[in-house]
Each structure stands twice: as C-alpha cells, then as structure tokens.
Amino acid sequence: MLLTLTRHAPNAADIGYVLGKNPASVFQREFSGGVVWAFYPEVSDEHVTIALVTEIDPIALVRGPAPLTHLGQYINDRPYVASSLTSVALRVAFSSALSGKGAHDERDTPARWVVKLPAVACDAGEEMITRILAPLGYAVTVTQAPLDARFPQWGPADIYSVTLEGETTAHNLLSHLYVLLPVLDNTKHYYVGDDESEKLLAHGGEWLAGHPERELIARRYLRYKRPLVESALARLAERDPALSEAEAEAGADQPSDPAEQAQGLHEQRLNTVMAAIREVGARSLADLGCGEGRLLTLAMRERELTRLFGMDVSSVALARAARRLHVDSLSAAQRARLTLAQGSLLYRDERLAGFDVAALVEVIEHLDAARLNAMERVVFHHAQPKRVIVTTPNRDYNVHWEAVGEQRLRHHDHRFEWTRTECQAWAERVARTYRYRAVWQGIGPEEPDIGAPSQMVIFDRDADAADTLVAAGTETVRQTTS
Ligand code: SAH
C-alpha cells in the first residue's frame, strides 16, 4: 500500500520537523500488521512529497489475536488498499504530528496539500468518498479501478484511486486520514472496544463535530455498535460549532425563553459590531475567525463595504459560511466583494494587510492564552487595520447563569474567559504596545455588580484615531487608554 502527501509551500522541507522525519533518511518500523516505511521521494524549496508504504502480512492477520475470518482468509485485499492498517501505520510513522502535540506545533502552518491514495477500498462507492471528504475542504478526485485490467468484462472493483487537494495543516490532514480511511473501508482489522470512541473523539473531535456526515462517520468508525455510536454522537454534539456561543449561552440561561434570549444576545453583539464598523465609514472588513459567517451576512448588506474577507481556521466553519452566504449563487459583482479563506490568526498572513476594520467576534477566548501574543502581533503589528473590534464573554456575568456559575466556562472550547477588569487590562496593554487607542464597553443587558454578558473593545490606530470615539456615548463606555 502506497500513500503520498505533497506539501506545496515555500520552505516546504521544514515540514520534516513537524513530521519528525528527516528528509534525508528512510524510516522503517515493524508494527502489528507488517512493516511501514516513510521517506521523501521529492524535496524542493517549493514542495515536498512524503511517501508512506506498508507491507502487510495477510497471513499474520488471519492468525493474529483478532483473526479476520470474514476477510477471505489467506488471500485478501488488505496488503494493497488503504484501511485501518494504514491508520496504524500513520500513527507509527507520524505519532507526534498526529497527536495533540502536533495540533500546537507553530511550524505546522496551513499550506496546500495534495494527497494521492492509489487504492482506497470503499463498499459504498464514489459518492460516499466525496460525501465524507469534501466537507473538510478538499477537492476530491475519484477514479474506480477495474477488478482486473486484463479482463474488463469482470467489471469494476470496489477500489478507487483518490486524490485530495486542499489547504490545511499536516496535523489536520493526518487526523482526517487516520479517522476516515477505515470509515471508507468499513472494516477493521481488530476488535472494536469501548476505547474506540475515545480514539474517535481524540482524533476527530476538532473537526468531526461540525461535519455534516458525522453520524455516518461515527457509525462506520465504531462498527455500528449502537451504545458506542450514541455516546460518541452525544459527546460530539456538545462540541458542534453550530452550537456556538449563542446556543451555549442559551443552554446556560434561565429566564422565560432562554434560547431566544441568547440568540438575541449574539444578534445584539453583531449589531453593535456592525455599528462600530459603520461609524468609521469602513470600505473594507476582515472578519477574523468568521465562523459560519454571521457577521459577514450582515456586512454583505452594507453597500459601503466593497471588500469583505472572512478567515477561519476551520474548513467546516468556512463551508457553512459559504452556504449561509449563498456564495454559489451570488452575482459576479457580489461575488467579487467577498473572499472566504482558511487561515490561522496565529501566523503572519499577507492577506490580512490593508483593511479598514478587522473584527474578532467571540474568537480570542478560543486561542490558548499563551498564544494570544502571536495573534496580537499578527493583527496589530503586521495587518494593522485602522480599527480592530474584539468581543469576548464577560466572566463576571457567568454567575447569572445557574448552569455556568462561577467556576465553569460558557463553552467547552473556551480556553479562558475574562472578567471586565482582565479584559480592560489586556486592552490597555495591547493599545500601549501597538500604538492604538482602546475603548471598552459592555454588550447586552446590564446587571448590578456583574455587568453585561458580553464585552467589546474597539481599538483605533493612533495616527488616525477619530475624535468621535471618545464621545462614543453611554455610561458603560470607558476609555482605557489615551
Ligand atoms: N465570529 C464568529 C464565530 C465565533 S466562534 C461568530 O461570532 O459567529 C470562534 C471561531 O474562531 C470558530 O469558528 C473557530 O474556528 C475560530 N478560530 C479558532 N481559532 C482560530 C485561529 N487560530 N485562527 C482563526 N480562527 C480561529
């Protein structure tokens, strides 16, 4: 079985560090199913290809601790197709890039990858392959192989040559393959026990929750074991980005119709942000961490905004944004106003330069606190929009919600939530460091002592800080720097 991964990016060879594989040597290791090799057939400044080859011993499989009696005994396709054995080989060869550690490797910047899988076994055909892989942001090309090229009358095999092309990180790419190759193959070479759903959540947690076919994927990955599938789906549902802040807040709220209230809060937040965009007569807007494109939907209605850029690290979120914004059916003129792109706020990105306003709506609390300074440099030092609008939950307010309380955070993916004082201190420091002026305000209904549920900071680049800002208005406005 052969699998090649090509990364197209400048200094492509740096990926050797991320994968923990020296481009100059060949990696070889025995594992339970056979032997795996990883090596680099091509290395240049522009692109680098990594090949993974496995030699599977079908006889050992049949005789092994979990014999595959249904696999046609001693003669089977296992040595030749991508399967759960390939996933094991991927884990053996690229353990650190595939693990949570890989997810935090700064050198693993998103880049264009082309993956070639010459033989993917799939019992449910081409359509299933596309249905499962395309929502992750890949362009998928599938060609069905004949059973035997010498005897065309025998017809096609359930084996497909698959090429994936997309912009992502090595960690994401490997975790997609690790989870999905066995899903396509729909067989496993070992007994699926309780720990299998842990594995699914560990490797798929970041992207599977928002995948439109997560149910199908969980069923096939967990070999249709209903209790496992149900518990995995329940846990994934908690992580669904669609169950975003708005709904998490809804779940936490108690008054008469909490869902409506919290939905109302996110709307109010977005309207407040839109007002701050209009206030400076912005012509261009970068929505960083745009999620499903809720702010962009409002921004598209503003004629003055001629250039809209939505960026998110999640391809699933971007696919949803494209749907929400009806990207496919926009007129050419409307289409030209809008760009959606995958990218991370933690890495310098030329595409972010030259915007009047950048908005980070309920995004910073999703970044590790230790990485916030990376975001600050990217946004305030390199991109340098005239105005930066940041919103984030107000932790002081959490006690108002019984289900959240003093100790918990509002959403499982939040790395922190700031009190008003913490937020203001941060804003002050950032403004001082990067020569911006910061104005803080609460968003949502104010309660005595605990303030409003959400908070916002408007940063204006010092050179052209508008006078209007200081007069921004209500009692909740407080100028934190001057
Ligand atoms: N701004 C949107 C979404 C908020 S949810 C809204 O208000 O509706 C937070 C979003 O931040 C998610 O879509 C998540 O994918 C994105 N995100 C998390 N880390 C990111 C990073 N490093 N770079 C860019 N986006 C990121």
XYZ file of C-alpha atoms and ligand atoms in Angstrom:
508
model
C 0.000 0.000 0.000
C 1.305 3.374 -1.010
C 0.179 6.830 0.045
C 1.849 10.104 -0.918
C 1.432 13.501 0.698
C 2.766 16.578 -1.105
C 3.007 19.944 0.571
C 3.237 22.985 -1.695
C 4.709 25.897 0.212
C 7.896 27.914 0.415
C 10.486 26.213 2.629
C 8.393 23.114 2.222
C 11.159 20.942 3.656
C 10.533 22.451 7.104
C 7.690 20.004 7.312
C 10.344 17.403 8.168
C 10.420 18.912 11.673
C 6.653 18.791 12.004
C 6.518 15.157 10.902
C 9.609 14.294 12.906
C 11.108 12.698 9.826
C 14.440 13.697 8.373
C 14.077 14.240 4.597
C 17.459 12.611 4.068
C 16.652 9.255 5.608
C 14.217 6.394 5.295
C 12.110 5.482 8.296
C 11.262 1.810 8.758
C 9.380 0.150 11.590
C 7.635 -3.137 12.182
C 4.141 -2.944 13.566
C 1.376 -5.393 14.400
C 0.188 -5.682 10.782
C 3.533 -5.721 8.980
C 6.190 -3.125 8.150
C 5.872 0.597 7.443
C 8.296 2.858 5.606
C 8.207 6.631 5.338
C 10.526 8.573 3.054
C 10.703 11.615 0.824
C 10.771 10.880 -2.923
C 10.837 14.619 -3.715
C 12.196 17.599 -1.797
C 12.472 21.081 -3.262
C 12.042 24.632 -1.986
C 8.526 24.802 -3.389
C 7.191 21.399 -2.494
C 7.957 18.247 -0.667
C 6.482 14.768 -1.014
C 6.336 12.216 1.750
C 5.531 8.624 0.861
C 4.138 6.073 3.263
C 4.483 2.456 2.202
C 3.187 -0.510 4.153
C 3.822 -4.165 3.603
C 1.069 -6.097 5.277
C 1.352 -9.747 6.152
C -2.131 -11.135 5.398
C -1.346 -14.483 6.963
C -0.287 -12.938 10.253
C -3.573 -11.054 10.192
C -5.617 -14.197 9.860
C -3.652 -15.949 12.570
C -3.338 -12.911 14.814
C -5.081 -12.290 18.128
C -8.211 -10.954 16.421
C -8.479 -13.165 13.347
C -10.363 -11.693 10.439
C -12.417 -14.675 9.486
C -14.561 -12.604 7.158
C -11.594 -11.472 5.156
C -11.415 -14.285 2.720
C -8.877 -15.996 4.894
C -5.389 -16.089 3.449
C -5.991 -14.208 0.257
C -7.419 -10.748 0.693
C -7.042 -7.155 -0.362
C -5.551 -5.964 2.932
C -1.962 -5.627 1.700
C -2.994 -3.397 -1.188
C -5.662 -0.967 -0.027
C -5.840 1.918 2.424
C -7.556 0.652 5.557
C -7.426 0.631 9.332
C -3.954 -0.880 8.926
C -2.912 2.296 7.129
C -4.187 4.288 10.105
C -1.984 2.246 12.415
C 0.954 2.800 10.061
C 0.251 6.565 10.023
C 0.280 6.574 13.806
C 3.511 4.606 13.937
C 5.254 6.874 11.419
C 3.858 10.281 12.395
C 2.874 9.918 16.029
C 3.783 13.422 17.178
C 2.235 15.276 14.219
C -0.938 13.256 14.647
C -1.174 13.746 18.397
C -2.469 16.770 20.288
C 1.131 17.950 20.388
C 1.056 18.258 16.610
C -2.040 20.424 16.815
C 0.001 23.036 18.666
C 3.115 22.934 16.531
C 3.673 26.509 15.319
C 5.696 25.337 12.340
C 2.705 23.413 11.035
C 1.273 26.336 9.093
C -1.674 25.755 6.735
C -0.497 25.033 3.185
C -1.762 23.412 0.007
C -1.515 19.649 0.238
C -2.099 17.050 -2.453
C -2.722 13.530 -1.207
C -2.643 10.533 -3.531
C -4.220 7.280 -2.473
C -3.905 4.869 -5.384
C -6.151 2.246 -3.785
C -8.956 3.079 -1.394
C -11.393 0.292 -0.613
C -14.938 1.538 -0.239
C -18.033 -0.626 -0.199
C -20.319 2.350 -0.841
C -18.779 3.818 -3.953
C -17.525 7.092 -5.223
C -20.357 9.112 -3.800
C -19.501 8.075 -0.243
C -15.859 9.057 -0.734
C -16.805 12.571 -1.832
C -19.522 12.921 0.765
C -17.077 12.167 3.545
C -14.007 14.040 2.333
C -15.323 17.125 0.510
C -16.891 18.816 3.580
C -13.400 19.016 5.079
C -12.438 21.422 2.335
C -10.757 19.054 -0.101
C -11.225 18.960 -3.835
C -11.760 15.218 -4.290
C -10.997 13.296 -7.496
C -12.095 9.660 -7.597
C -11.453 7.017 -10.282
C -12.768 3.485 -9.931
C -10.339 0.666 -10.686
C -11.255 -2.412 -12.743
C -11.228 -5.774 -10.964
C -8.586 -6.866 -13.419
C -7.395 -4.620 -16.233
C -6.820 -7.679 -18.425
C -10.429 -8.817 -18.100
C -12.629 -5.738 -18.487
C -15.701 -7.999 -18.708
C -15.265 -8.729 -14.990
C -16.293 -5.149 -14.319
C -15.086 -2.660 -11.733
C -13.720 -3.364 -8.248
C -14.789 -1.643 -5.025
C -11.416 0.046 -5.164
C -10.807 3.678 -6.029
C -7.882 5.873 -6.786
C -8.426 9.059 -4.790
C -6.679 12.427 -4.957
C -7.345 15.095 -2.348
C -6.269 18.661 -2.695
C -6.779 21.319 -0.076
C -5.332 23.936 2.207
C -4.745 22.604 5.701
C -2.130 21.705 8.289
C -0.231 18.426 8.485
C -1.916 17.676 11.801
C -5.409 18.126 10.377
C -4.610 16.220 7.226
C -3.206 13.253 9.143
C -6.129 13.197 11.558
C -8.588 13.256 8.639
C -6.857 10.267 7.029
C -6.410 8.463 10.321
C -10.125 8.533 11.074
C -11.580 8.374 7.586
C -9.626 5.670 5.775
C -11.161 2.950 7.991
C -14.541 4.670 7.643
C -14.400 4.405 3.860
C -13.084 0.857 4.001
C -15.811 -0.046 6.505
C -13.800 -2.900 8.030
C -11.394 -3.050 10.928
C -8.565 -5.454 11.444
C -9.134 -5.570 15.187
C -11.902 -5.844 17.718
C -13.667 -2.523 18.287
C -13.865 -1.986 22.045
C -15.021 0.847 24.280
C -11.792 2.782 23.893
C -12.535 3.136 20.190
C -14.904 6.021 20.749
C -12.188 7.760 22.811
C -9.931 7.414 19.792
C -12.590 8.814 17.506
C -13.101 11.831 19.750
C -9.375 12.339 20.288
C -8.602 12.398 16.575
C -11.862 13.672 15.135
C -13.009 15.953 17.930
C -11.714 19.130 16.324
C -13.486 18.726 13.011
C -15.949 15.875 13.266
C -18.420 17.791 15.430
C -19.106 20.175 12.561
C -19.041 17.547 9.798
C -22.426 17.156 8.107
C -21.881 13.355 7.916
C -20.682 12.895 11.475
C -23.375 10.347 12.205
C -22.461 8.190 9.251
C -18.777 8.527 10.105
C -19.318 7.561 13.753
C -21.466 4.567 12.778
C -18.930 3.185 10.357
C -15.907 4.017 12.520
C -17.460 2.317 15.539
C -18.609 -0.668 13.513
C -22.309 0.012 14.126
C -22.035 -0.677 17.875
C -25.008 1.326 18.964
C -24.069 2.243 22.526
C -20.645 3.416 21.352
C -22.106 5.371 18.449
C -24.732 7.031 20.609
C -22.343 8.125 23.300
C -19.825 9.400 20.747
C -22.528 11.388 18.950
C -23.799 12.858 22.194
C -20.312 13.999 23.103
C -19.707 15.375 19.614
C -22.956 17.310 19.765
C -21.563 19.206 22.741
C -18.681 20.305 20.558
C -20.645 21.267 17.479
C -19.503 24.730 16.432
C -23.107 25.333 15.334
C -23.900 25.006 18.970
C -21.876 28.125 19.181
C -21.646 30.684 21.891
C -25.197 31.735 21.173
C -26.633 28.338 21.964
C -24.208 27.608 24.780
C -25.333 30.838 26.344
C -28.898 29.773 25.689
C -28.337 26.493 27.472
C -26.937 28.412 30.388
C -29.645 30.992 30.710
C -32.728 30.527 32.867
C -35.300 33.226 32.110
C -38.561 32.518 30.322
C -37.296 31.707 26.848
C -33.544 31.299 27.236
C -32.841 30.196 23.678
C -34.478 33.296 22.327
C -32.652 35.484 24.816
C -29.226 34.168 23.992
C -29.921 34.175 20.282
C -30.871 37.778 20.888
C -27.569 38.420 22.646
C -25.491 37.226 19.700
C -27.610 39.317 17.377
C -27.164 42.313 19.601
C -23.433 41.679 19.664
C -23.266 41.515 15.876
C -25.359 44.663 15.503
C -23.099 46.520 17.927
C -20.058 45.400 15.941
C -21.700 46.466 12.663
C -22.407 49.900 14.153
C -18.724 50.237 15.077
C -17.787 49.286 11.505
C -20.141 51.900 10.030
C -19.004 54.527 12.471
C -15.636 54.878 10.745
C -17.101 54.703 7.242
C -15.213 51.467 6.596
C -14.876 50.316 2.998
C -13.173 47.030 3.820
C -13.608 44.480 6.596
C -11.640 41.416 7.656
C -13.750 39.099 9.805
C -11.125 37.009 11.580
C -12.481 33.765 12.985
C -15.588 34.394 10.906
C -17.109 31.037 11.870
C -20.305 30.440 9.941
C -20.310 33.930 8.504
C -22.984 35.551 10.645
C -21.248 38.930 10.712
C -20.388 38.678 7.005
C -24.059 38.111 6.221
C -24.862 41.466 7.815
C -21.823 43.089 6.211
C -22.865 41.980 2.717
C -25.961 44.182 3.150
C -23.814 47.293 3.629
C -23.110 48.827 0.247
C -20.231 50.908 1.549
C -18.269 47.765 2.271
C -16.676 46.880 -1.038
C -14.166 44.329 0.227
C -15.048 41.595 2.702
C -12.607 38.960 3.833
C -13.667 36.090 6.086
C -10.995 33.896 7.580
C -11.293 30.908 9.850
C -9.043 28.076 10.857
C -11.878 25.591 10.426
C -12.736 24.414 6.922
C -16.033 23.070 8.237
C -16.981 26.520 9.527
C -15.972 28.032 6.185
C -18.100 25.555 4.256
C -21.047 26.565 6.415
C -20.255 30.235 5.857
C -20.228 29.661 2.094
C -23.668 28.079 2.384
C -25.061 30.788 4.647
C -23.765 33.475 2.279
C -25.059 31.604 -0.818
C -21.640 32.013 -2.382
C -22.567 29.724 -5.272
C -25.478 31.813 -6.430
C -24.145 35.346 -5.893
C -23.974 37.689 -8.859
C -20.476 38.296 -10.211
C -20.419 41.764 -8.651
C -21.435 40.494 -5.218
C -19.071 37.561 -5.520
C -16.199 39.942 -6.190
C -16.783 41.704 -2.855
C -16.295 38.585 -0.777
C -13.379 36.232 -0.095
C -13.524 33.302 2.315
C -10.195 31.757 3.200
C -8.745 29.287 5.606
C -6.020 30.590 7.852
C -4.937 30.955 11.417
C -4.737 34.162 13.389
C -1.572 32.885 14.989
C 0.533 33.213 11.853
C 1.542 36.281 9.940
C -0.554 36.452 6.804
C -0.110 38.967 3.977
C -3.781 38.619 3.072
C -4.729 40.470 6.251
C -2.991 43.712 5.343
C -4.772 46.858 4.180
C -8.209 46.587 5.820
C -10.078 49.488 7.373
C -11.552 47.267 10.071
C -10.776 43.826 11.460
C -13.359 42.117 13.674
C -12.680 39.256 16.074
C -16.115 38.380 17.370
C -16.012 35.797 20.168
C -12.711 34.441 18.876
C -9.883 35.303 21.276
C -11.245 33.070 24.036
C -10.712 30.134 21.655
C -6.971 30.800 21.498
C -4.597 29.460 24.118
C -3.808 32.329 26.470
C -0.126 31.666 25.891
C -0.608 32.249 22.151
C -2.524 35.489 22.399
C 0.638 37.492 21.849
C 1.112 35.725 18.497
C -2.387 36.896 17.477
C -1.611 40.395 18.739
C 1.468 40.642 16.538
C -0.366 39.264 13.514
C -3.292 41.658 13.882
C -1.892 44.812 15.482
C 1.669 44.781 14.230
C 1.546 43.172 10.783
C -2.007 43.592 9.496
C -2.532 46.953 11.243
C -6.128 47.738 10.320
C -7.322 51.226 11.212
C -9.822 49.775 13.653
C -9.876 46.411 15.435
C -13.065 45.263 17.149
C -12.787 42.452 19.682
C -15.675 40.893 21.592
C -15.403 38.232 24.285
C -17.584 36.911 27.132
C -17.633 38.763 30.431
C -16.789 36.197 33.061
C -18.204 38.337 35.853
C -21.628 37.693 34.346
C -21.403 33.867 34.462
C -22.849 33.671 37.967
C -26.090 34.984 36.477
C -26.464 31.639 34.707
C -27.065 28.738 37.031
C -25.654 26.177 34.625
C -22.393 28.067 34.212
C -21.762 29.584 37.625
C -18.538 30.949 38.971
C -16.265 28.032 38.130
C -17.264 26.932 34.669
C -16.780 28.484 31.261
C -19.589 29.015 28.767
C -18.288 26.782 26.024
C -16.135 23.658 26.020
C -13.667 25.196 23.561
C -13.074 28.387 25.520
C -9.536 28.470 26.839
C -10.320 31.346 29.187
C -12.993 33.892 29.919
C -12.067 37.314 31.193
C -13.614 39.435 33.877
C -14.171 43.051 32.865
C -11.026 44.083 34.697
C -8.917 41.436 32.968
C -10.255 42.437 29.585
C -9.587 46.099 30.203
C -6.051 45.389 31.404
C -5.385 43.375 28.263
C -6.804 46.096 26.040
C -4.681 48.707 27.751
C -1.515 46.693 27.294
C -2.195 45.919 23.630
C -3.063 49.536 22.886
C 0.126 50.742 24.545
C 2.315 48.166 22.818
C 0.985 48.666 19.305
C 0.043 52.359 19.380
C -3.699 52.011 19.306
C -6.342 53.698 21.439
C -8.750 51.338 23.186
C -12.316 51.893 24.299
C -14.132 49.221 26.290
C -17.883 48.661 26.528
C -20.357 46.033 27.711
C -22.852 44.358 25.383
C -26.263 43.114 26.495
C -28.475 43.853 29.475
C -26.503 45.220 32.423
C -26.899 43.668 35.883
C -25.724 45.361 39.056
C -22.150 44.337 40.055
C -21.658 41.802 37.289
C -22.161 43.991 34.232
C -23.375 42.820 30.823
C -22.991 39.274 29.450
C -20.548 40.254 26.724
C -17.806 42.827 26.347
C -16.203 44.628 23.436
C -13.021 46.602 22.887
C -12.627 48.979 19.970
C -9.006 49.718 19.099
C -8.183 52.618 16.809
C -4.764 53.056 15.286
C -3.259 56.067 16.929
C -2.321 58.051 13.862
C -5.909 58.406 12.782
C -7.907 57.778 15.942
C -11.171 59.574 15.351
C -12.480 62.148 17.810
C -15.899 60.567 17.584
C -14.597 57.633 19.587
C -14.056 59.451 22.811
C -17.624 60.627 22.599
C -18.861 57.109 21.969
C -21.656 57.681 24.369
C -23.241 55.535 27.035
C -22.301 55.104 30.646
C -20.713 51.750 30.021
C -18.110 53.269 27.755
C -14.794 53.707 29.428
C -11.686 54.905 27.787
C -8.889 52.664 28.897
C -6.021 54.483 27.269
C -5.443 57.857 25.812
N -17.029 35.102 14.779
C -17.996 34.049 14.646
C -17.531 32.703 15.213
C -17.139 32.676 16.665
S -16.696 31.031 17.211
C -19.327 34.438 15.254
O -19.358 35.370 16.029
O -20.326 33.840 14.940
C -14.921 31.109 17.146
C -14.329 30.867 15.787
O -12.937 31.097 15.858
C -14.510 29.447 15.277
O -15.126 29.466 14.030
C -13.100 28.913 15.224
O -12.897 28.000 14.166
C -12.290 30.170 15.020
N -10.869 30.050 15.402
C -10.366 29.413 16.488
N -9.018 29.518 16.482
C -8.676 30.243 15.376
C -7.443 30.680 14.821
N -6.280 30.389 15.398
N -7.472 31.380 13.671
C -8.641 31.689 13.071
N -9.828 31.285 13.553
C -9.865 30.578 14.694
